[in-house]
PDB file of C-alpha atoms in Angstrom:
ATOM      1  CA  MET T  21     109.906  90.323  77.381  1.00 72.00           C
ATOM      2  CA  TYR T  22     108.648  91.934  80.444  1.00 86.00           C
ATOM      3  CA  ASP T  23     105.072  91.308  81.809  1.00 93.00           C
ATOM      4  CA  VAL T  24     104.889  94.325  84.139  1.00 94.00           C
ATOM      5  CA  VAL T  25     106.984  97.664  83.972  1.00 94.00           C
ATOM      6  CA  ILE T  26     106.783 100.189  86.780  1.00 93.00           C
ATOM      7  CA  ILE T  27     107.762 104.032  86.433  1.00 91.00           C
ATOM      8  CA  ALA T  28     107.904 105.923  89.521  1.00 87.00           C
ATOM      9  CA  GLU T  29     107.681 109.813  89.562  1.00 85.00           C
ATOM     10  CA  PRO T  30     107.467 110.117  85.782  1.00 87.00           C
ATOM     11  CA  TRP T  31     106.149 113.755  86.171  1.00 84.00           C
ATOM     12  CA  VAL T  32     103.470 113.107  83.692  1.00 86.00           C
ATOM     13  CA  ARG T  33     100.335 115.430  83.511  1.00 82.00           C
ATOM     14  CA  ARG T  34      97.109 114.026  83.095  1.00 82.00           C
ATOM     15  CA  ALA T  35      96.659 115.867  79.694  1.00 82.00           C
ATOM     16  CA  GLU T  36      99.915 114.060  78.550  1.00 87.00           C
ATOM     17  CA  LEU T  37      98.797 110.457  79.088  1.00 88.00           C
ATOM     18  CA  GLY T  38      98.225 109.770  75.483  1.00 90.00           C
ATOM     19  CA  LEU T  39     101.895 110.718  74.951  1.00 91.00           C
ATOM     20  CA  VAL T  40     103.108 107.544  77.331  1.00 93.00           C
ATOM     21  CA  GLU T  41     100.511 104.863  76.168  1.00 94.00           C
ATOM     22  CA  ILE T  42     102.180 101.875  74.595  1.00 94.00           C
ATOM     23  CA  LEU T  43     100.436  99.571  72.060  1.00 93.00           C
ATOM     24  CA  ASP T  44      99.711  95.993  73.367  1.00 94.00           C
ATOM     25  CA  TRP T  45     100.096  97.283  76.990  1.00 97.00           C
ATOM     26  CA  ASN T  46      97.551  98.255  79.435  1.00 96.00           C
ATOM     27  CA  LEU T  47      98.296 101.440  81.553  1.00 96.00           C
ATOM     28  CA  VAL T  48      97.300 101.904  85.137  1.00 94.00           C
ATOM     29  CA  HIS T  49      98.109 105.343  86.617  1.00 91.00           C
ATOM     30  CA  SER T  50      98.170 107.539  89.693  1.00 88.00           C
ATOM     31  CA  LEU T  51      98.476 111.000  89.089  1.00 84.00           C
ATOM     32  CA  HIS T  52      97.438 113.924  91.327  1.00 74.00           C
ATOM     33  CA  PRO T  53      95.444 116.953  91.027  1.00 71.00           C
ATOM     34  CA  PRO T  54      97.258 120.146  90.385  1.00 66.00           C
ATOM     35  CA  THR T  55      99.353 121.609  93.356  1.00 63.00           C
ATOM     36  CA  PRO T  56      97.257 124.113  95.327  1.00 62.00           C
ATOM     37  CA  GLY T  57      97.813 127.381  94.202  1.00 65.00           C
ATOM     38  CA  ALA T  58      99.771 126.389  91.236  1.00 63.00           C
ATOM     39  CA  ALA T  59      98.689 127.165  87.560  1.00 60.00           C
ATOM     40  CA  PRO T  60      96.973 124.241  85.735  1.00 56.00           C
ATOM     41  CA  TYR T  61      99.612 124.312  83.153  1.00 55.00           C
ATOM     42  CA  ALA T  62     102.352 124.040  85.857  1.00 56.00           C
ATOM     43  CA  ALA T  63     104.679 121.057  85.624  1.00 56.00           C
ATOM     44  CA  SER T  64     103.590 117.940  87.205  1.00 65.00           C
ATOM     45  CA  TYR T  65     105.381 116.237  90.054  1.00 73.00           C
ATOM     46  CA  GLY T  66     105.386 112.691  91.218  1.00 80.00           C
ATOM     47  CA  GLY T  67     103.029 110.209  89.928  1.00 86.00           C
ATOM     48  CA  LEU T  68     103.119 106.359  89.050  1.00 92.00           C
ATOM     49  CA  LEU T  69     102.770 104.706  85.692  1.00 94.00           C
ATOM     50  CA  VAL T  70     102.305 100.757  85.753  1.00 96.00           C
ATOM     51  CA  TYR T  71     102.014  99.026  82.235  1.00 96.00           C
ATOM     52  CA  PHE T  72     100.840  95.340  82.146  1.00 96.00           C
ATOM     53  CA  ARG T  73     101.517  93.456  79.072  1.00 95.00           C
ATOM     54  CA  LEU T  74      97.889  92.302  77.720  1.00 96.00           C
ATOM     55  CA  ASP T  75      98.504  88.627  77.707  1.00 93.00           C
ATOM     56  CA  ALA T  76      99.587  89.027  81.409  1.00 93.00           C
ATOM     57  CA  MET T  77      96.514  90.770  82.494  1.00 95.00           C
ATOM     58  CA  PRO T  78      94.513  87.475  83.613  1.00 94.00           C
ATOM     59  CA  HIS T  79      97.069  87.154  86.222  1.00 93.00           C
ATOM     60  CA  VAL T  80      96.629  90.722  87.437  1.00 95.00           C
ATOM     61  CA  LYS T  81      94.448  92.081  90.234  1.00 95.00           C
ATOM     62  CA  ILE T  82      94.425  95.793  91.083  1.00 94.00           C
ATOM     63  CA  LEU T  83      94.208  95.863  95.036  1.00 92.00           C
ATOM     64  CA  GLU T  84      94.148  99.665  95.527  1.00 89.00           C
ATOM     65  CA  THR T  85      94.832 102.821  93.605  1.00 87.00           C
ATOM     66  CA  ASN T  86      94.330 106.286  94.644  1.00 79.00           C
ATOM     67  CA  ASP T  87      94.383 108.306  91.376  1.00 73.00           C
ATOM     68  CA  ASN T  88      93.636 112.024  91.703  1.00 66.00           C
ATOM     69  CA  SER T  89      95.128 112.083  95.117  1.00 68.00           C
ATOM     70  CA  TYR T  90      98.129 113.976  96.319  1.00 66.00           C
ATOM     71  CA  VAL T  91      99.843 110.855  97.088  1.00 72.00           C
ATOM     72  CA  ASP T  92     100.232 108.130  94.342  1.00 83.00           C
ATOM     73  CA  LEU T  93      99.768 104.688  95.317  1.00 87.00           C
ATOM     74  CA  ILE T  94      99.024 101.670  93.145  1.00 92.00           C
ATOM     75  CA  VAL T  95      99.031  98.032  94.912  1.00 93.00           C
ATOM     76  CA  PHE T  96      98.624  95.096  92.726  1.00 95.00           C
ATOM     77  CA  SER T  97      99.089  91.470  92.551  1.00 94.00           C
ATOM     78  CA  TYR T  98     100.769  89.679  89.555  1.00 93.00           C
ATOM     79  CA  LYS T  99     100.358  85.918  90.137  1.00 86.00           C
ATOM     80  CA  ASP T 100     101.341  85.285  93.869  1.00 87.00           C
ATOM     81  CA  ILE T 101     103.218  88.359  94.265  1.00 92.00           C
ATOM     82  CA  VAL T 102     101.948  91.752  95.638  1.00 94.00           C
ATOM     83  CA  PHE T 103     103.622  94.934  94.542  1.00 95.00           C
ATOM     84  CA  VAL T 104     103.003  98.184  96.470  1.00 93.00           C
ATOM     85  CA  THR T 105     104.181 101.012  94.574  1.00 92.00           C
ATOM     86  CA  ALA T 106     104.233 104.604  95.755  1.00 89.00           C
ATOM     87  CA  TYR T 107     105.319 108.412  95.307  1.00 87.00           C
ATOM     88  CA  ILE T 108     105.092 109.892  98.690  1.00 83.00           C
ATOM     89  CA  PRO T 109     105.862 113.729  98.896  1.00 80.00           C
ATOM     90  CA  PRO T 110     108.410 115.083 101.371  1.00 79.00           C
ATOM     91  CA  PHE T 111     106.778 115.468 104.827  1.00 72.00           C
ATOM     92  CA  ASN T 112     107.946 119.202 104.945  1.00 69.00           C
ATOM     93  CA  SER T 113     106.223 119.921 101.620  1.00 64.00           C
ATOM     94  CA  ARG T 114     102.695 121.693 101.191  1.00 59.00           C
ATOM     95  CA  ILE T 115     101.512 118.451  99.948  1.00 58.00           C
ATOM     96  CA  GLY T 116     103.232 115.739 102.378  1.00 53.00           C
ATOM     97  CA  ARG T 117     100.856 116.952 105.311  1.00 54.00           C
ATOM     98  CA  ILE T 118      97.348 116.570 103.498  1.00 55.00           C
ATOM     99  CA  SER T 119      96.340 112.996 103.446  1.00 54.00           C
ATOM    100  CA  PHE T 120      94.988 110.755 106.417  1.00 52.00           C
ATOM    101  CA  PRO T 121      95.668 108.092 107.016  1.00 57.00           C
ATOM    102  CA  THR T 122      99.303 108.508 105.953  1.00 66.00           C
ATOM    103  CA  PRO T 123     100.508 106.626 102.909  1.00 66.00           C
ATOM    104  CA  MET T 124     103.108 104.722 105.150  1.00 73.00           C
ATOM    105  CA  GLU T 125     100.193 103.507 107.340  1.00 76.00           C
ATOM    106  CA  VAL T 126      98.272 102.114 104.015  1.00 77.00           C
ATOM    107  CA  MET T 127     101.623 100.597 102.778  1.00 81.00           C
ATOM    108  CA  MET T 128     102.255  98.918 106.087  1.00 83.00           C
ATOM    109  CA  GLY T 129      98.898  97.336 105.841  1.00 85.00           C
ATOM    110  CA  HIS T 130      99.480  95.731 102.812  1.00 86.00           C
ATOM    111  CA  ILE T 131     103.163  94.716 103.746  1.00 88.00           C
ATOM    112  CA  ALA T 132     101.931  92.835 106.656  1.00 86.00           C
ATOM    113  CA  THR T 133      99.254  91.269 104.962  1.00 87.00           C
ATOM    114  CA  HIS T 134     101.525  89.960 102.135  1.00 86.00           C
ATOM    115  CA  SER T 135     104.862  89.862 103.618  1.00 83.00           C
ATOM    116  CA  GLU T 136     105.703  86.468 102.240  1.00 85.00           C
ATOM    117  CA  ALA T 137     105.878  87.691  98.738  1.00 91.00           C
ATOM    118  CA  VAL T 138     105.792  91.514  98.396  1.00 93.00           C
ATOM    119  CA  TRP T 139     107.802  94.245  96.466  1.00 94.00           C
ATOM    120  CA  VAL T 140     107.719  97.872  97.629  1.00 94.00           C
ATOM    121  CA  ILE T 141     109.149 100.133  95.064  1.00 93.00           C
ATOM    122  CA  GLY T 142     109.134 104.016  94.663  1.00 91.00           C
ATOM    123  CA  ASP T 143     110.144 107.363  95.742  1.00 90.00           C
ATOM    124  CA  LEU T 144     109.038 107.114  99.782  1.00 89.00           C
ATOM    125  CA  ASN T 145     110.895 110.092 100.728  1.00 87.00           C
ATOM    126  CA  ALA T 146     111.728 108.128 103.708  1.00 88.00           C
ATOM    127  CA  ALA T 147     115.436 108.470 104.751  1.00 86.00           C
ATOM    128  CA  MET T 148     116.588 105.263 106.381  1.00 83.00           C
ATOM    129  CA  GLY T 149     120.353 106.440 106.863  1.00 75.00           C
ATOM    130  CA  PHE T 150     123.456 104.759 106.116  1.00 69.00           C
ATOM    131  CA  ALA T 151     127.209 104.840 106.819  1.00 58.00           C
ATOM    132  CA  ASP T 152     129.427 104.138 103.726  1.00 57.00           C
ATOM    133  CA  ILE T 153     132.307 102.050 105.418  1.00 52.00           C
ATOM    134  CA  PHE T 154     134.582 102.762 102.276  1.00 54.00           C
ATOM    135  CA  SER T 155     134.054 106.610 101.892  1.00 57.00           C
ATOM    136  CA  GLY T 156     132.868 107.442 105.495  1.00 59.00           C
ATOM    137  CA  GLU T 157     130.027 109.166 104.035  1.00 62.00           C
ATOM    138  CA  VAL T 158     126.900 109.284 106.558  1.00 66.00           C
ATOM    139  CA  TRP T 159     123.508 109.581 104.789  1.00 69.00           C
ATOM    140  CA  ASP T 160     120.598 111.405 106.281  1.00 72.00           C
ATOM    141  CA  LYS T 161     117.964 109.629 108.531  1.00 80.00           C
ATOM    142  CA  ASP T 162     114.521 110.929 109.533  1.00 83.00           C
ATOM    143  CA  ALA T 163     111.576 109.879 111.515  1.00 83.00           C
ATOM    144  CA  ARG T 164     109.743 108.547 108.282  1.00 85.00           C
ATOM    145  CA  GLY T 165     112.998 106.336 107.570  1.00 86.00           C
ATOM    146  CA  ARG T 166     112.814 105.017 111.127  1.00 86.00           C
ATOM    147  CA  VAL T 167     109.225 103.903 110.656  1.00 86.00           C
ATOM    148  CA  LEU T 168     110.361 102.277 107.165  1.00 89.00           C
ATOM    149  CA  GLN T 169     113.183 100.520 108.915  1.00 87.00           C
ATOM    150  CA  ASP T 170     110.843  99.140 111.588  1.00 88.00           C
ATOM    151  CA  VAL T 171     108.651  97.907 108.667  1.00 89.00           C
ATOM    152  CA  VAL T 172     111.516  95.979 107.100  1.00 90.00           C
ATOM    153  CA  ARG T 173     112.780  94.500 110.182  1.00 89.00           C
ATOM    154  CA  ASN T 174     109.307  93.379 111.421  1.00 90.00           C
ATOM    155  CA  ASN T 175     108.415  91.797 108.133  1.00 91.00           C
ATOM    156  CA  ASP T 176     111.730  90.152 107.153  1.00 91.00           C
ATOM    157  CA  LEU T 177     112.107  92.340 104.029  1.00 92.00           C
ATOM    158  CA  MET T 178     115.416  93.043 102.165  1.00 91.00           C
ATOM    159  CA  VAL T 179     116.290  96.441 100.937  1.00 90.00           C
ATOM    160  CA  MET T 180     118.158  96.302  97.686  1.00 90.00           C
ATOM    161  CA  ASN T 181     119.682  99.557  98.067  1.00 87.00           C
ATOM    162  CA  PHE T 182     121.699  98.380 101.158  1.00 83.00           C
ATOM    163  CA  THR T 183     122.907  95.113  99.210  1.00 80.00           C
ATOM    164  CA  THR T 184     126.006  94.755  97.237  1.00 70.00           C
ATOM    165  CA  MET T 185     123.806  95.508  94.182  1.00 69.00           C
ATOM    166  CA  GLY T 186     122.889  99.252  95.670  1.00 59.00           C
ATOM    167  CA  ASN T 187     126.561 100.366  94.676  1.00 62.00           C
ATOM    168  CA  ALA T 188     126.671 101.868  98.323  1.00 64.00           C
ATOM    169  CA  ARG T 189     125.180 105.082  96.466  1.00 80.00           C
ATOM    170  CA  PRO T 190     122.711 107.407  97.791  1.00 84.00           C
ATOM    171  CA  THR T 191     119.578 108.351  95.593  1.00 89.00           C
ATOM    172  CA  PHE T 192     119.144 111.994  96.521  1.00 89.00           C
ATOM    173  CA  ARG T 193     121.637 114.794  96.891  1.00 87.00           C
ATOM    174  CA  ARG T 194     120.819 118.139  97.898  1.00 82.00           C
ATOM    175  CA  ASN T 195     122.576 121.372  96.700  1.00 78.00           C
ATOM    176  CA  ASP T 196     124.492 121.478 100.069  1.00 70.00           C
ATOM    177  CA  SER T 197     126.071 117.969  99.165  1.00 71.00           C
ATOM    178  CA  SER T 198     124.236 116.154 102.029  1.00 79.00           C
ATOM    179  CA  SER T 199     122.802 112.650 100.635  1.00 83.00           C
ATOM    180  CA  SER T 200     119.848 110.352 101.403  1.00 86.00           C
ATOM    181  CA  VAL T 201     118.440 107.227 100.237  1.00 87.00           C
ATOM    182  CA  LEU T 202     114.717 108.151  99.278  1.00 89.00           C
ATOM    183  CA  ASP T 203     114.020 105.716  96.282  1.00 91.00           C
ATOM    184  CA  TYR T 204     113.622 101.958  97.329  1.00 92.00           C
ATOM    185  CA  ALA T 205     113.272  98.545  95.883  1.00 92.00           C
ATOM    186  CA  ILE T 206     112.406  96.437  98.862  1.00 93.00           C
ATOM    187  CA  ALA T 207     111.263  92.775  98.839  1.00 93.00           C
ATOM    188  CA  SER T 208     110.382  89.669 100.875  1.00 93.00           C
ATOM    189  CA  ARG T 209     113.676  87.965 101.898  1.00 90.00           C
ATOM    190  CA  LEU T 210     112.455  84.849 100.389  1.00 87.00           C
ATOM    191  CA  LEU T 211     111.877  86.356  96.779  1.00 88.00           C
ATOM    192  CA  CYS T 212     115.284  87.906  96.983  1.00 84.00           C
ATOM    193  CA  LEU T 213     116.913  84.410  97.792  1.00 82.00           C
ATOM    194  CA  GLU T 214     115.117  82.530  95.311  1.00 80.00           C
ATOM    195  CA  HIS T 215     114.800  84.749  92.302  1.00 81.00           C
ATOM    196  CA  ARG T 216     116.957  86.624  89.878  1.00 82.00           C
ATOM    197  CA  ILE T 217     117.206  90.372  90.626  1.00 87.00           C
ATOM    198  CA  THR T 218     119.175  93.033  89.226  1.00 87.00           C
ATOM    199  CA  PHE T 219     119.362  96.466  90.942  1.00 89.00           C
ATOM    200  CA  HIS T 220     121.436  99.370  89.895  1.00 88.00           C
ATOM    201  CA  VAL T 221     121.737 103.090  91.108  1.00 89.00           C
ATOM    202  CA  HIS T 222     123.318 105.579  88.618  1.00 88.00           C
ATOM    203  CA  PRO T 223     125.784 108.425  89.846  1.00 85.00           C
ATOM    204  CA  ILE T 224     123.932 111.591  90.629  1.00 85.00           C
ATOM    205  CA  LEU T 225     124.994 114.439  88.389  1.00 81.00           C
ATOM    206  CA  GLY T 226     124.861 117.613  90.391  1.00 81.00           C
ATOM    207  CA  ALA T 227     121.947 117.642  92.878  1.00 83.00           C
ATOM    208  CA  GLY T 228     118.676 115.719  92.360  1.00 87.00           C
ATOM    209  CA  HIS T 229     117.655 112.164  92.252  1.00 88.00           C
ATOM    210  CA  ALA T 230     119.586 109.375  90.771  1.00 89.00           C
ATOM    211  CA  ARG T 231     118.184 106.955  88.188  1.00 87.00           C
ATOM    212  CA  VAL T 232     117.482 103.747  89.895  1.00 90.00           C
ATOM    213  CA  ALA T 233     116.588 100.629  88.073  1.00 89.00           C
ATOM    214  CA  VAL T 234     115.437  97.346  89.305  1.00 90.00           C
ATOM    215  CA  ILE T 235     114.694  94.069  87.177  1.00 89.00           C
ATOM    216  CA  ALA T 236     113.304  90.891  88.641  1.00 87.00           C
ATOM    217  CA  ARG T 237     112.714  87.675  87.085  1.00 83.00           C
ATOM    218  CA  PHE T 238     110.530  85.322  89.104  1.00 73.00           C
ATOM    219  CA  GLU T 239     110.332  81.460  88.725  1.00 63.00           C
ATOM    220  CA  GLY T 240     107.553  79.024  89.837  1.00 56.00           C
ATOM    221  CA  TYR T 241     104.948  81.670  90.367  1.00 51.00           C
ATOM    222  CA  GLY T 242     101.535  81.340  88.837  1.00 47.00           C
ATOM    223  CA  ASP T 243     100.006  78.287  86.921  1.00 45.00           C
ATOM    224  CA  PRO T 244     102.524  75.382  87.496  1.00 40.00           C
ATOM    225  CA  ASP T 245     101.598  73.971  84.205  1.00 42.00           C
ATOM    226  CA  GLU T 246     102.771  77.310  82.572  1.00 42.00           C
ATOM    227  CA  PRO T 247     106.395  77.302  81.237  1.00 37.00           C
ATOM    228  CA  SER T 248     108.334  80.172  82.697  1.00 37.00           C
ATOM    229  CA  SER T 249     109.316  82.809  79.990  1.00 37.00           C
ATOM    230  CA  PRO T 250     113.041  82.908  79.402  1.00 34.00           C
ATOM    231  CA  GLY T 251     113.354  86.647  80.055  1.00 33.00           C
ATOM    232  CA  GLU T 252     116.264  88.911  79.582  1.00 36.00           C
ATOM    233  CA  GLU T 253     118.751  89.542  82.386  1.00 36.00           C
ATOM    234  CA  TRP T 254     119.954  93.116  82.430  1.00 35.00           C
ATOM    235  CA  ILE T 255     123.306  93.621  83.784  1.00 37.00           C
ATOM    236  CA  PRO T 256     124.687  97.348  83.610  1.00 39.00           C
ATOM    237  CA  GLU T 257     127.964  97.558  81.901  1.00 42.00           C
ATOM    238  CA  SER T 258     128.287 101.141  82.672  1.00 45.00           C
ATOM    239  CA  ASP T 259     126.532 104.113  84.256  1.00 46.00           C
ATOM    240  CA  GLU T 260     125.420 105.185  80.723  1.00 43.00           C
ATOM    241  CA  ASP T 261     123.100 102.095  80.399  1.00 39.00           C
ATOM    242  CA  PRO T 262     119.296 103.238  79.998  1.00 35.00           C
ATOM    243  CA  GLU T 263     117.107 103.065  83.045  1.00 36.00           C
ATOM    244  CA  LEU T 264     114.141 101.030  83.446  1.00 32.00           C
TER     245      LEU T 264
END
């Protein structure tokens, strides 16, 4: 049984929230207003949905949320771990230039404050680059990705995408076949070394985003008298396994 479930970029419109509510779970969302110039009924983009099991709510504290903004951000603590979840539009999009301070600046503040026990999860549209030593494929790198790379280095974080669990796969492919890592699971090094984590990037079919799933089981956090839940470890047996 999971305590917290995070879904990044669900493409859910505000009028559809009733369709994604789950009995006995509390839903916190960050959804944006309609894209400037788009029809009100146009398909939504981005967004964040975070589900908390009701009996886990006493351990949850919402630190920041910017619902109804053009950049989706939910920051919360669960027991002693801080989660920074985000959907950041591409910088060259109409939406990507709207907000100030920039979403990366907001994220950096939370990461610097809680770097000993923090997760960063979401579609950040920041290409950190990568050279696959097996295939020789070189993935894109951009200015936002270089900023993110500095944040990782300066706060002793680990990028799950670039570990053996990341399958050496990009998470986004364009129509011209160029590839990038844009969707991330990043965590404090201490959390990665002490707890059980499963991370998987599914193959990309054609162009677009890959399905990315991360499941983490944390031991020893919260009330020391509270026994740990046995949980369930998800190990993908094939690329057809359902995403988180």
